Short mmCIF file of C-alpha atoms in Angstrom, two decimals:
data_model
loop_
_atom_site.label_atom_id
_atom_site.label_comp_id
_atom_site.label_asym_id
_atom_site.label_seq_id
_atom_site.Cartn_x
_atom_site.Cartn_y
_atom_site.Cartn_z
CA GLY A 73 -6.74 52.11 6.19
CA ARG A 74 -10.16 50.73 7.00
CA SER A 75 -11.23 47.35 5.49
CA LEU A 76 -13.59 47.38 2.40
CA CYS A 77 -14.95 44.18 3.61
CA ASN A 78 -18.09 43.20 5.74
CA ASP A 79 -18.89 46.69 6.92
CA GLU A 80 -14.99 47.44 7.70
CA LYS A 81 -14.92 44.38 9.70
CA GLY A 82 -12.53 42.57 7.33
CA MET A 83 -12.46 39.32 5.47
CA LYS A 84 -14.62 36.64 7.40
CA PHE A 85 -12.89 33.57 8.19
CA THR A 86 -14.91 30.48 9.28
CA VAL A 87 -12.00 28.73 10.95
CA LEU A 88 -12.41 24.87 11.56
CA LEU A 89 -9.50 23.00 13.25
CA THR A 90 -9.24 19.37 13.45
CA PRO A 91 -7.04 18.73 16.46
CA LEU A 92 -4.68 15.84 16.77
CA GLN A 93 -6.56 12.84 17.56
CA PRO A 94 -4.97 10.64 20.63
CA PHE A 95 -4.50 7.10 19.74
CA ASP A 96 -7.31 4.93 21.07
CA PRO A 97 -7.59 1.24 19.94
CA LYS A 98 -11.21 1.09 20.90
CA ARG A 99 -12.13 4.24 18.75
CA ARG A 100 -14.17 3.25 15.80
CA ARG A 101 -12.88 4.15 12.39
CA ASN A 102 -16.25 5.96 11.27
CA VAL A 103 -16.26 8.30 14.05
CA LYS A 104 -15.80 11.87 13.02
CA PRO A 105 -13.11 13.72 15.10
CA THR A 106 -14.10 16.65 17.05
CA THR A 107 -13.57 20.01 15.38
CA ILE A 108 -13.12 23.58 16.75
CA THR A 109 -14.93 26.26 14.86
CA LYS A 110 -14.59 30.00 15.34
CA ILE A 111 -15.29 33.13 13.34
CA VAL A 112 -12.42 35.61 12.74
CA TYR A 113 -12.17 38.84 10.82
CA VAL A 114 -8.88 39.69 9.04
CA HIS A 115 -8.09 42.95 7.16
CA GLU A 116 -7.24 42.09 3.71
CA ASP A 117 -3.79 44.12 4.30
CA MET A 118 -2.65 41.89 6.95
CA SER A 119 0.33 40.02 6.35
CA MET A 120 0.26 36.05 6.23
CA LYS A 121 2.16 35.57 9.59
CA ASP A 122 0.04 38.03 11.41
CA MET A 123 -3.27 36.37 10.04
CA ILE A 124 -1.91 32.96 11.21
CA ILE A 125 -1.20 34.53 14.68
CA LYS A 126 -4.48 35.87 15.05
CA VAL A 127 -6.31 32.64 13.96
CA LEU A 128 -4.12 30.57 16.43
CA ASP A 129 -4.58 33.09 19.16
CA THR A 130 -8.42 33.00 18.52
CA ILE A 131 -8.48 29.32 18.70
CA LYS A 132 -6.02 29.00 21.64
CA GLN A 133 -3.35 27.01 19.75
CA CYS A 134 -0.37 29.46 19.64
CA ASN A 135 1.55 26.28 20.77
CA LEU A 136 1.66 25.18 17.18
CA LEU A 137 3.47 28.24 15.72
CA GLN A 138 6.90 27.08 16.36
CA THR A 139 6.52 23.88 14.34
CA SER A 140 4.15 25.28 11.67
CA TRP A 141 5.92 25.39 8.25
CA LEU A 142 3.63 27.87 6.74
CA TYR A 143 4.43 30.13 9.73
CA ALA A 144 8.13 29.68 9.49
CA GLY A 145 7.78 30.23 5.80
CA SER A 146 10.02 27.11 4.91
CA ARG A 147 10.44 23.63 5.70
CA LEU A 148 11.60 22.85 9.22
CA GLU A 149 13.76 19.97 10.69
CA GLY A 150 10.75 18.25 12.28
CA SER A 151 7.48 17.37 10.53
CA ASN A 152 4.76 20.04 9.98
CA SER A 153 2.30 20.61 12.80
CA LEU A 154 -0.57 21.98 10.67
CA THR A 155 -1.95 22.04 7.29
CA PHE A 156 -4.06 24.63 5.98
CA THR A 157 -6.65 24.50 3.11
CA TYR A 158 -9.54 26.89 2.16
CA ASN A 159 -12.88 27.09 0.48
CA VAL A 160 -13.94 30.37 -0.98
CA TYR A 161 -17.68 31.37 -0.55
CA HIS A 162 -19.70 30.28 -3.60
CA SER A 163 -16.50 29.36 -5.64
CA GLN A 164 -15.83 26.20 -7.54
CA ASN A 165 -12.54 25.86 -5.95
CA LYS A 166 -12.63 23.65 -2.84
CA ASP A 167 -10.05 22.31 -0.32
CA VAL A 168 -7.21 24.70 -2.02
CA SER A 169 -3.94 24.18 -0.32
CA LEU A 170 -2.24 27.39 1.51
CA ASP A 171 1.34 26.61 1.43
CA ASN A 172 3.18 29.92 1.02
CA GLU A 173 2.79 33.75 0.73
CA ASP A 174 1.76 33.41 -3.06
CA ASP A 175 -1.06 31.15 -2.23
CA TYR A 176 -2.06 33.60 0.74
CA LEU A 177 -2.09 36.58 -1.83
CA GLU A 178 -4.38 34.56 -4.40
CA LEU A 179 -6.57 33.72 -1.24
CA CYS A 180 -6.93 37.36 -0.61
CA THR A 181 -7.48 38.17 -4.30
CA GLN A 182 -10.23 35.36 -4.69
CA VAL A 183 -11.85 36.45 -1.46
CA GLN A 184 -12.20 40.11 -2.34
CA SER A 185 -13.58 39.67 -5.70
CA ALA A 186 -16.31 37.20 -4.47
CA ARG A 187 -19.73 38.30 -3.86
CA LYS A 188 -19.17 37.85 -0.25
CA ALA A 189 -15.74 38.49 1.41
CA GLU A 190 -15.72 35.20 3.44
CA PHE A 191 -14.24 31.83 3.39
CA THR A 192 -13.68 28.71 5.14
CA LEU A 193 -10.03 27.98 6.38
CA LYS A 194 -9.56 24.48 7.50
CA LEU A 195 -6.63 23.59 9.93
CA ALA A 196 -5.64 19.94 10.64
CA GLU A 197 -3.18 19.26 13.44
CA GLN A 198 -0.57 16.72 12.60
CA LYS A 199 1.74 14.80 14.80
CA VAL A 200 5.24 16.72 14.90
CA VAL A 201 8.14 14.08 14.63
CA THR A 202 11.78 15.47 14.91
CA GLY A 203 14.64 13.92 13.21
CA ASP A 204 15.81 12.24 16.45
CA ASN A 205 12.29 10.49 16.60
CA LEU A 206 12.23 9.40 13.15
CA THR A 207 11.84 5.61 12.39
CA GLU A 208 14.40 4.09 10.12
CA ASP A 209 11.98 3.86 7.34
CA GLU A 210 11.06 7.54 7.58
CA GLN A 211 14.70 8.40 7.75
CA ASP A 212 15.31 6.41 4.50
CA ASP A 213 12.23 8.05 2.79
CA ASP A 214 13.91 11.48 3.61
CA GLU A 215 17.24 10.47 2.55
CA GLU A 216 15.82 9.46 -0.87
CA ASN A 217 13.73 12.59 -1.40
CA GLU A 218 16.51 14.73 -0.18
CA ASN A 219 18.09 17.20 -2.71
CA PRO A 220 21.79 15.81 -3.40
CA ARG A 221 23.00 19.38 -2.61
CA LYS A 222 23.28 20.32 1.07
CA LYS A 223 20.02 21.45 2.28
CA ARG A 224 19.75 25.17 3.01
CA LYS A 225 19.62 25.92 6.81
CA GLN A 226 16.01 26.98 7.50
CA HIS A 227 14.86 29.81 9.88
CA VAL A 228 13.05 28.35 13.17
CA PRO A 229 11.13 31.09 14.71
CA SER A 230 12.47 31.62 18.40
CA THR A 231 10.40 31.88 21.41
CA GLU A 232 10.97 35.57 21.39
CA GLU A 233 9.91 36.16 17.80
CA ILE A 234 6.77 34.26 18.36
CA ALA A 235 6.26 36.25 21.56
CA GLN A 236 6.56 39.58 19.76
CA ASP A 237 4.00 38.48 17.00
CA GLN A 238 1.61 37.66 19.71
CA HIS A 239 2.05 41.05 21.51
CA ILE A 240 1.39 42.59 18.00
CA VAL A 241 -1.98 40.69 17.73
CA SER A 242 -2.79 41.92 21.35
CA LEU A 243 -1.96 45.58 20.36
CA GLN A 244 -3.96 45.53 17.12
CA ASN A 245 -6.93 44.17 19.16
CA LYS A 246 -6.61 46.79 21.80
CA TYR A 247 -6.06 49.92 19.67
CA ARG A 248 -8.52 49.10 16.80
CA CYS A 249 -10.03 52.56 16.06
CA GLU A 250 -13.97 52.62 16.37
CA ASP A 251 -14.08 56.29 15.35
CA GLN A 252 -16.16 56.46 11.89
CA SER A 253 -14.69 59.67 11.05
CA CYS A 254 -11.01 58.54 11.54
CA PRO A 255 -9.28 57.20 8.34
CA TYR A 256 -7.06 54.86 10.16
CA ASP A 257 -8.01 51.51 11.68
CA LEU A 258 -5.38 51.46 14.35
CA CYS A 259 -4.89 54.46 16.50
CA TYR A 260 -3.40 55.42 19.96
CA PRO A 261 -5.20 58.09 21.92
CA SER A 262 -2.55 60.61 22.69
CA GLY A 263 -2.50 63.39 25.27
CA PRO A 264 -5.23 65.03 27.21
CA THR A 265 -7.21 65.59 23.86
CA ALA A 266 -6.76 61.91 23.08
CA LYS A 267 -5.41 62.81 19.56
CA HIS A 268 -5.43 59.99 17.33
CA VAL A 269 -1.94 58.71 16.46
CA HIS A 270 -1.88 56.29 13.60
CA LEU A 271 -0.05 53.05 14.68
CA THR A 272 1.94 51.65 11.85
CA HIS A 273 3.39 48.10 11.60
CA LYS A 274 6.78 49.63 12.48
CA HIS A 275 5.34 51.08 15.54
CA LEU A 276 3.75 47.86 16.49
CA ARG A 277 6.97 45.80 15.95
CA THR A 278 8.94 48.14 18.04
CA TRP A 279 6.36 48.29 20.85
CA ALA A 280 6.05 44.62 20.83
CA ALA A 281 9.93 44.13 20.96
CA ALA A 282 9.90 46.19 24.19
CA MET A 283 7.18 44.08 25.66
CA ALA A 284 8.88 40.66 24.93
#
């Protein structure tokens, strides 16, 4: 249904991305890195994965999806490409880590209970190091920290899955209903009368699979 936040726009994200800084021996240590800042509105019922896609699509960084541990929902073979932290408007909780679905649900709960449904989402890009490129010291550290039992195989989102998720975000943006009298937030205008057909997540997923 329609969002209850910010005049039905959704929760307000002020997204701050700190891109990976290229190595420069002449760079002074006290120089602050460049930050990308964008405003994104997210419906409070949106899933965490769809939220991540929308945020990265807005800041033109969808190339980081495949190596994001948060997007994958588990630890991947290589190092993590992004860290996520957040600050809720007028809250004492600052720089809270966003590491899993439970953290995201807590974030949504805090934002909706705040005086203003808005917060700052901080993303920091990190260098991705695969197992083949780890130094001997890093490999030793991994072996020391590794559970003695065989590590469970983790799911890495395929290029097709990422493409489908991006198509879903595009469809959501294209078919967002602006009719104030309509009870749904996503609709497809059907037939000569442009009858509103509510687009569910199942509809979007099927449509996106056909587009991929």
